[in-house]
Amino acid sequence: MPISHPELTQFLSHVHPYDSLSVAALEELSTSLDQRILPAGETVYNLGDTLDGIYLIHEGAVDVFDENGTQLSALGPKNSFGERGLMKGDVAVTSATVRQDARLLIIPPAPFRRLISANPQVRRFFDRTRPVAAPKKNDLPTTRVETLMAANPYACTPDTPIRDAAVMMRDKRVSCLCVATGDTLQGILTVRDLANRSVAEGHPTDAPVSQIMTADPITLPPSAIGSDVLHAMMERHIGHLPIVEAGKLVGIVTQTDLTRFQADSSAQLVGDVASAKNPQELAKITARIPQLLVQLVAAGNRHEVVTRLITDIADVVTRRLLTLAEAEFGPPPVPYLWLACGSQGRQEQTGVSDQDNCLILHDDLAERDRPYFEMLAKYVSDGLHICGYVYCPGDMMATAQRWCQPLAVWREYFQGWIANPDTEAQMLASVMFDLRPIGGDVSLFDQLQDDTLQRAAKNSIFVAHMVANSLKHQPPLGLLRGFATVRSGEHKNTIDMKHNGVVPIVDLGRVYALQGQLRSVNTRARLQEAEAGKVISPSGARDLLDAYDLIAQSRLDHQAAQIKSGDAPDNFMPPNDLSDFERSHLRDAFVVVKTMQSAAASGRGLIT
């Protein structure tokens, strides 16, 4: 059944930029609209088609693709599409397909042109709307591993004779074999293994490949991105990387697979870091990170891609420092795990980052072993400081004895914070729930994380305290559609894009992760998993993701502009530097965050 004109007028009055129109203009616009109902899977238009007008989604969802079939947008209610083609002669420059049964409102070309001619605010909106840049071909940062990997890789079993494996590699013309039992990866056998281990060490050719294979090799999931592969290869000096999903071998990526892709310059930094001989050399390499950030932003990469690549470098720097420390002090007396929290833990580092880290030690630790880990922690922390990851002002570092403890003590920490969520416990839990392993024995963390999430989710009082703690940072909303800026000091009249911008969303994401027992620590991943796990409503998740993307991208753009101007990047953005369009949308994003905070406080934002 078609929507009535009064209902259309009401709907348009809540959609930007039509909300700027007078009542008379809205009523006139509603009478000119065509309506179309399309089922999921239906094509709205193809590249090169003559457009019926601009499309506005009333209900449902639509995906927009470029000329190469690369998805540009995933749109929902109140989103418009087709304007790029209409502004260029009524011919579609993209294609659009219905993802979820949709009702579309169509503004025909003639009424649309009259609309933008008579209303500067509407014209400004469409003039300033920039198309989302499609990922460039051969761009590793935006290429998923599943598109790079060779599926169904050649494999043999652990008891396969070395001779048979060599014959298979020769006949198949491959440089490696995966060693697996069924679908479960056990190891990898490469041409280098045949030369360095079989021939050089004199293993009989009828011996099983298990004697010369590389057992438990590093793996990645298909959802990883191409730069993950390149970084891992350059850091570990390997040329083959198996791809595993849900414990099953599904593919492999080799250096040959990457040759057709042009790696981002972040890969060069990773390679240089992996070969650095001391902290001073590392510092010279990390000094290039600000320029890398500028290049990544200028290339049109989304904020989550840029921060992921920047964080990857910090991870490799940390692991290199751990390797150098062990070379200087000898092998560790017991297994350990170095973890990062804060922005590095969440893989969200920008151009401004201090260090937040800790050490989990094996429970076999003896008192005589402590000096070793004190030296190791100081070496790594000092090295990170030299490299620009300055000491944490709150001493949240492995150099503090409190944060360099055996696993049993860490269990007591989390149990105590959950059982007695006072102010300090809330603050510490907020930091430590963002832990991510960086280097060492990962098994020291896996069970700890699972147990802690289960215990936390079951304690409604703790979750309530964490919700309250997440509301301490408020979006910078002022009266009369303005912004609440910093009132005094060096950064007077600016918006704190960290503490009042991204942190409120980071805090909400952490609460959702606790509620849903989600293992992800990355904020965007937490929001997506919270929607998938029905922790929050689909509409709330989509709105919050959109708000987060705009706020985080604005913060990153601000830092890139500062670096280009020769200034040190910071998180304080003057709102006067923004256009009216940017101010309007940024404020709308802050309103979404405030709304979701209110929903969380009242319990309406959580689906329990």
PDB file of C-alpha atoms in Angstrom, residues 55 57 60-64 71-77 79-82 99 542:
ATOM      1  CA  TYR A  55      16.392   7.221  -4.539  1.00  0.00           C
ATOM      2  CA  ILE A  57      15.232   4.445   1.292  1.00  0.00           C
ATOM      3  CA  GLY A  60      14.842  -1.986   3.919  1.00  0.00           C
ATOM      4  CA  ALA A  61      18.465  -1.975   2.761  1.00  0.00           C
ATOM      5  CA  VAL A  62      20.320  -1.415  -0.519  1.00  0.00           C
ATOM      6  CA  ASP A  63      23.928  -2.113  -1.552  1.00  0.00           C
ATOM      7  CA  VAL A  64      25.705   0.147  -4.054  1.00  0.00           C
ATOM      8  CA  GLN A  71      30.767  -2.597  -2.842  1.00  0.00           C
ATOM      9  CA  LEU A  72      30.817   1.115  -2.074  1.00  0.00           C
ATOM     10  CA  SER A  73      27.965   1.437   0.396  1.00  0.00           C
ATOM     11  CA  ALA A  74      25.567  -0.582   2.515  1.00  0.00           C
ATOM     12  CA  LEU A  75      22.594   1.741   2.938  1.00  0.00           C
ATOM     13  CA  GLY A  76      19.563   1.669   5.214  1.00  0.00           C
ATOM     14  CA  PRO A  77      16.497   3.834   5.891  1.00  0.00           C
ATOM     15  CA  ASN A  79      19.901   7.115   3.059  1.00  0.00           C
ATOM     16  CA  SER A  80      19.892   8.480  -0.510  1.00  0.00           C
ATOM     17  CA  PHE A  81      21.658   7.076  -3.567  1.00  0.00           C
ATOM     18  CA  GLY A  82      21.874   7.721  -7.284  1.00  0.00           C
ATOM     19  CA  ARG A  99      19.738  -6.479   0.165  1.00  0.00           C
ATOM     20  CA  ARG A 542      23.889   0.893  12.695  1.00  0.00           C
TER      21      ARG A 542
END
